[in-house]
């Protein structure tokens, strides 16, 4: 490869890609792709435009600092309650009422060590609750880590790409999957990672009613809570509210991460909100693995307690204080993250101007919103080739194939770590790329 | 039952025991027993002598507070590395060198969300690494939560009570168990919870050499690190060192909890130290569950990352600073917890003076040491009956049967939450108990 018209010395890129194995690019292994980009930056001295990982690029609010210090001084020697400290449980319950318009008692509102810990525990217990239901159905595209989690748990998985099944077509596709009788869990993220599709109330009603009909538990991953910026979900107790399947079934577990919406990824705390009916249900099959056959007891005492012992006292205290300020209307958490939408708008325009196309371009009948992620493709490329080739232009991303998407020509771009002042450079690099591709 | 000569109104005790189900006492469910004692205290106004749970009763050092605040301000939006921040990994590696006299590079020293998270991940991956080895062997008595963990993971378990197999007899018993070929993991705590037995170097050599011979991974739970107060393990870089199986095999994972030795239970951070040879070993069977068949990769990226995403940034930073002070010799962590041994000495004397016997009374040829736990029995009682009966005297404990002990007549007493100024009251209550029992 010729250095001319490239951004980074191709020998450096080539050597490092080979060192870390290009299979990891195809697999969308974000941490390895991050390492590849780090190493190329280090050896070439060229700063990357980082689009590979969904990590917040915002300094979080320092609300709660005093609570953290107090908790550390007073409670660091005491085991936390495995289902959360009462102040935090109450604030989660208030948050769910004020931003989802659902009444869920604090007993069923449980902090976990990151949302991934809630996902892990939910999958394990929901996936074991009935002998004849042994499969997790992913409504794709989705978060690769959750697919690895299901494999790690030894549970079967099935999936489909939702892009071709919006609205009433979703009813037919889901019915086809569910009537086999083997689906224990339906899992999706809303807004969707990576496509940024947001389900409509009609679609959530379809998912909820079919989950009830076929006795599947919906795990709804709200990792990007209130981040569909086309609507303003930021005012506590006022409509519109974040859409949720919880309005349409009693078979649900909601996972609300603090990582993105609260820019709190480093503190490893998520909220798991369980339907009270499901929490109190009895499933004799659980006795094979747990001392109790009550769903909520197996979830909290059989799983969370035995895998982490709960969330650190100081972390819980700090997050409780942040949530209290959100609930009381003193801190508008959505305002803080709205800049992601502005970045997405600019970046998508730059990509399109340089000959790229948006892959998931529609959200039902509307154009796709501007949020944390978007998806693009370039004529003549498969996603894994495109992700790899863009490394030579100092741009890192992951291919869509790793997300369960059928649109294998695309890549996912995360906007969070791209700075506003990098936009002209993004344009320059994409121009170099596009010009060279057109020459070939 | 007559109120006379009892400490608490028997109607209150009886009602609450029935409400929470006496089966939970027999099962040694510490959190339920704690709740029973809480409720009796609340309704009777009588303060309990709390011996049921192994929770530190010491306010931890406030070293590290500044580091916690700095980490929260600087790093709370960044995902922690799943295998730990470099400063903490380095301090763990130094700690292992200075207090265990073992050279383990920082790469293999991994913080986990509590030691239970390291135990969970170790059991899962070690238990799956070879198709023909599907069983965890507990050297009992042990920690009931670890037995529940193995059940939750769907792995088989075997066990024996070590009391009758000390010294050379351990060789024969272990060989008998291991030569069947099905043992994937050997798990024990040293010092032992609940018996406070401490393995000799001879015994650790037996365990290590047989683990190598029969290809079993030893998970050594050092939850009470340096707390065999008969020896002074508190001086960094100077002998004597905490005994460990790591001197006798390459097939080991050490779990070093911060909960007891550092009184840091509320912050949920433990240290998992993995043999470098094991960490780098390849086991094709792991491919069924993980993207990688390398033991350490499946452990860190296939398990820790997918179940917690690592330990919170601020928690890691705080603990790194505590360890740095310990390693540099500025903070003697053992001195802080030595009071447990003094309490055990007094409490054992009081129990014996009132007609109780120490169950696990010998450690090899020596009398058992004074530490965090001890075990007692009373003529004519089974352990579960004794635990229940003592509730009427305002004393909470767990029966030994729940720990895998064959000495079902005993109960476990944890000294940590008993205050020095409660000793006269302990004596008074045990006298009432003993007198009444002698009357019957």
Short mmCIF file of C-alpha atoms in Angstrom, two decimals, chain A residues 31 54-56 58 60 62 65 68-69 72-73 75-80 82 113 116-117 120 124 128 145 148-149 151-152 154 259-260 263-268 287-290 302-303 305-315, chain B residues 31 54-56 58 60 62 65 68-69 72-73 75-80 82 113 116-117 120 124 128 145 148-149 151-152 154 259-260 263-268 287-290 302-303 305-315:
data_model
loop_
_atom_site.label_atom_id
_atom_site.label_comp_id
_atom_site.label_asym_id
_atom_site.label_seq_id
_atom_site.Cartn_x
_atom_site.Cartn_y
_atom_site.Cartn_z
CA UNK A 31 -11.52 -3.47 23.60
CA UNK A 54 -19.67 3.42 23.57
CA UNK A 55 -17.99 5.22 26.42
CA UNK A 56 -19.30 8.57 27.63
CA UNK A 58 -18.65 13.85 29.25
CA UNK A 60 -20.26 13.65 35.02
CA UNK A 62 -20.08 16.02 40.87
CA UNK A 65 -19.33 13.64 46.26
CA UNK A 68 -19.57 9.19 48.81
CA UNK A 69 -17.13 10.47 51.43
CA UNK A 72 -16.88 5.63 52.98
CA UNK A 73 -16.28 6.97 56.48
CA UNK A 75 -20.24 2.28 56.10
CA UNK A 76 -17.17 0.88 54.38
CA UNK A 77 -16.87 -1.93 56.92
CA UNK A 78 -20.50 -3.06 56.58
CA UNK A 79 -21.69 -5.39 53.84
CA UNK A 80 -24.22 -3.57 51.67
CA UNK A 82 -27.54 -7.29 48.37
CA UNK A 113 -22.70 -3.65 39.58
CA UNK A 116 -24.36 -5.84 32.69
CA UNK A 117 -24.59 -7.47 36.13
CA UNK A 120 -26.35 -11.41 33.59
CA UNK A 124 -29.52 -16.63 34.19
CA UNK A 128 -33.73 -21.31 33.90
CA UNK A 145 -21.42 -8.47 24.92
CA UNK A 148 -21.32 -13.50 24.62
CA UNK A 149 -23.07 -13.47 28.00
CA UNK A 151 -23.04 -18.18 25.39
CA UNK A 152 -21.12 -17.97 28.67
CA UNK A 154 -24.71 -22.00 28.31
CA UNK A 259 -23.05 4.70 32.15
CA UNK A 260 -24.36 6.78 29.24
CA UNK A 263 -21.93 9.54 32.23
CA UNK A 264 -21.13 7.28 35.16
CA UNK A 265 -19.54 4.25 33.41
CA UNK A 266 -16.55 4.19 35.75
CA UNK A 267 -18.62 3.72 38.88
CA UNK A 268 -20.27 0.47 37.76
CA UNK A 287 -34.76 -25.36 42.76
CA UNK A 288 -32.18 -27.18 40.66
CA UNK A 289 -29.87 -24.18 40.99
CA UNK A 290 -31.10 -22.13 43.92
CA UNK A 302 -29.17 -16.74 44.61
CA UNK A 303 -27.38 -14.65 41.99
CA UNK A 305 -25.41 -11.84 46.42
CA UNK A 306 -23.34 -14.84 45.30
CA UNK A 307 -21.59 -13.09 42.42
CA UNK A 308 -20.82 -9.62 43.80
CA UNK A 309 -22.33 -9.24 47.27
CA UNK A 310 -24.05 -6.09 46.00
CA UNK A 311 -22.82 -2.64 45.00
CA UNK A 312 -20.16 -0.82 47.08
CA UNK A 313 -21.65 1.34 49.84
CA UNK A 314 -19.95 4.53 48.65
CA UNK A 315 -21.00 4.01 45.03
CA UNK B 31 -28.87 -12.97 56.46
CA UNK B 54 -18.67 -12.68 59.65
CA UNK B 55 -18.80 -8.94 59.23
CA UNK B 56 -15.94 -6.77 60.46
CA UNK B 58 -13.87 -2.35 63.08
CA UNK B 60 -11.43 0.81 58.61
CA UNK B 62 -9.42 6.30 56.21
CA UNK B 65 -10.10 8.96 50.96
CA UNK B 68 -11.36 8.08 46.07
CA UNK B 69 -12.42 11.69 45.60
CA UNK B 72 -14.47 10.11 41.22
CA UNK B 73 -13.73 13.56 39.83
CA UNK B 75 -12.40 8.86 36.09
CA UNK B 76 -16.05 8.24 36.91
CA UNK B 77 -17.07 8.50 33.26
CA UNK B 78 -14.45 6.01 32.01
CA UNK B 79 -14.97 2.26 32.08
CA UNK B 80 -12.36 0.69 34.36
CA UNK B 82 -11.75 -5.19 33.45
CA UNK B 113 -16.07 -7.02 43.02
CA UNK B 116 -16.94 -13.77 46.00
CA UNK B 117 -16.78 -12.43 42.43
CA UNK B 120 -17.48 -17.22 41.15
CA UNK B 124 -16.91 -21.19 36.50
CA UNK B 128 -15.35 -25.94 32.66
CA UNK B 145 -22.18 -19.34 50.18
CA UNK B 148 -24.55 -22.39 46.93
CA UNK B 149 -22.35 -20.81 44.26
CA UNK B 151 -24.97 -25.30 42.84
CA UNK B 152 -25.92 -22.06 41.06
CA UNK B 154 -24.63 -26.19 37.84
CA UNK B 259 -13.52 -7.52 53.90
CA UNK B 260 -12.02 -8.92 57.09
CA UNK B 263 -12.34 -4.19 57.40
CA UNK B 264 -13.49 -3.12 53.95
CA UNK B 265 -16.55 -5.36 53.40
CA UNK B 266 -18.75 -2.45 52.30
CA UNK B 267 -16.53 -1.48 49.39
CA UNK B 268 -16.74 -4.85 47.59
CA UNK B 287 -14.52 -22.62 23.50
CA UNK B 288 -17.99 -23.94 24.20
CA UNK B 289 -18.62 -21.00 26.49
CA UNK B 290 -16.07 -18.34 25.64
CA UNK B 302 -15.23 -13.93 29.24
CA UNK B 303 -16.37 -13.73 32.85
CA UNK B 305 -16.01 -8.19 32.07
CA UNK B 306 -19.36 -9.77 31.20
CA UNK B 307 -20.68 -10.00 34.75
CA UNK B 308 -19.56 -6.71 36.33
CA UNK B 309 -17.38 -4.76 33.88
CA UNK B 310 -14.72 -4.59 36.60
CA UNK B 311 -14.48 -2.76 39.93
CA UNK B 312 -15.60 0.89 40.24
CA UNK B 313 -12.80 3.37 39.53
CA UNK B 314 -13.11 5.13 42.89
CA UNK B 315 -13.13 1.87 44.84
#
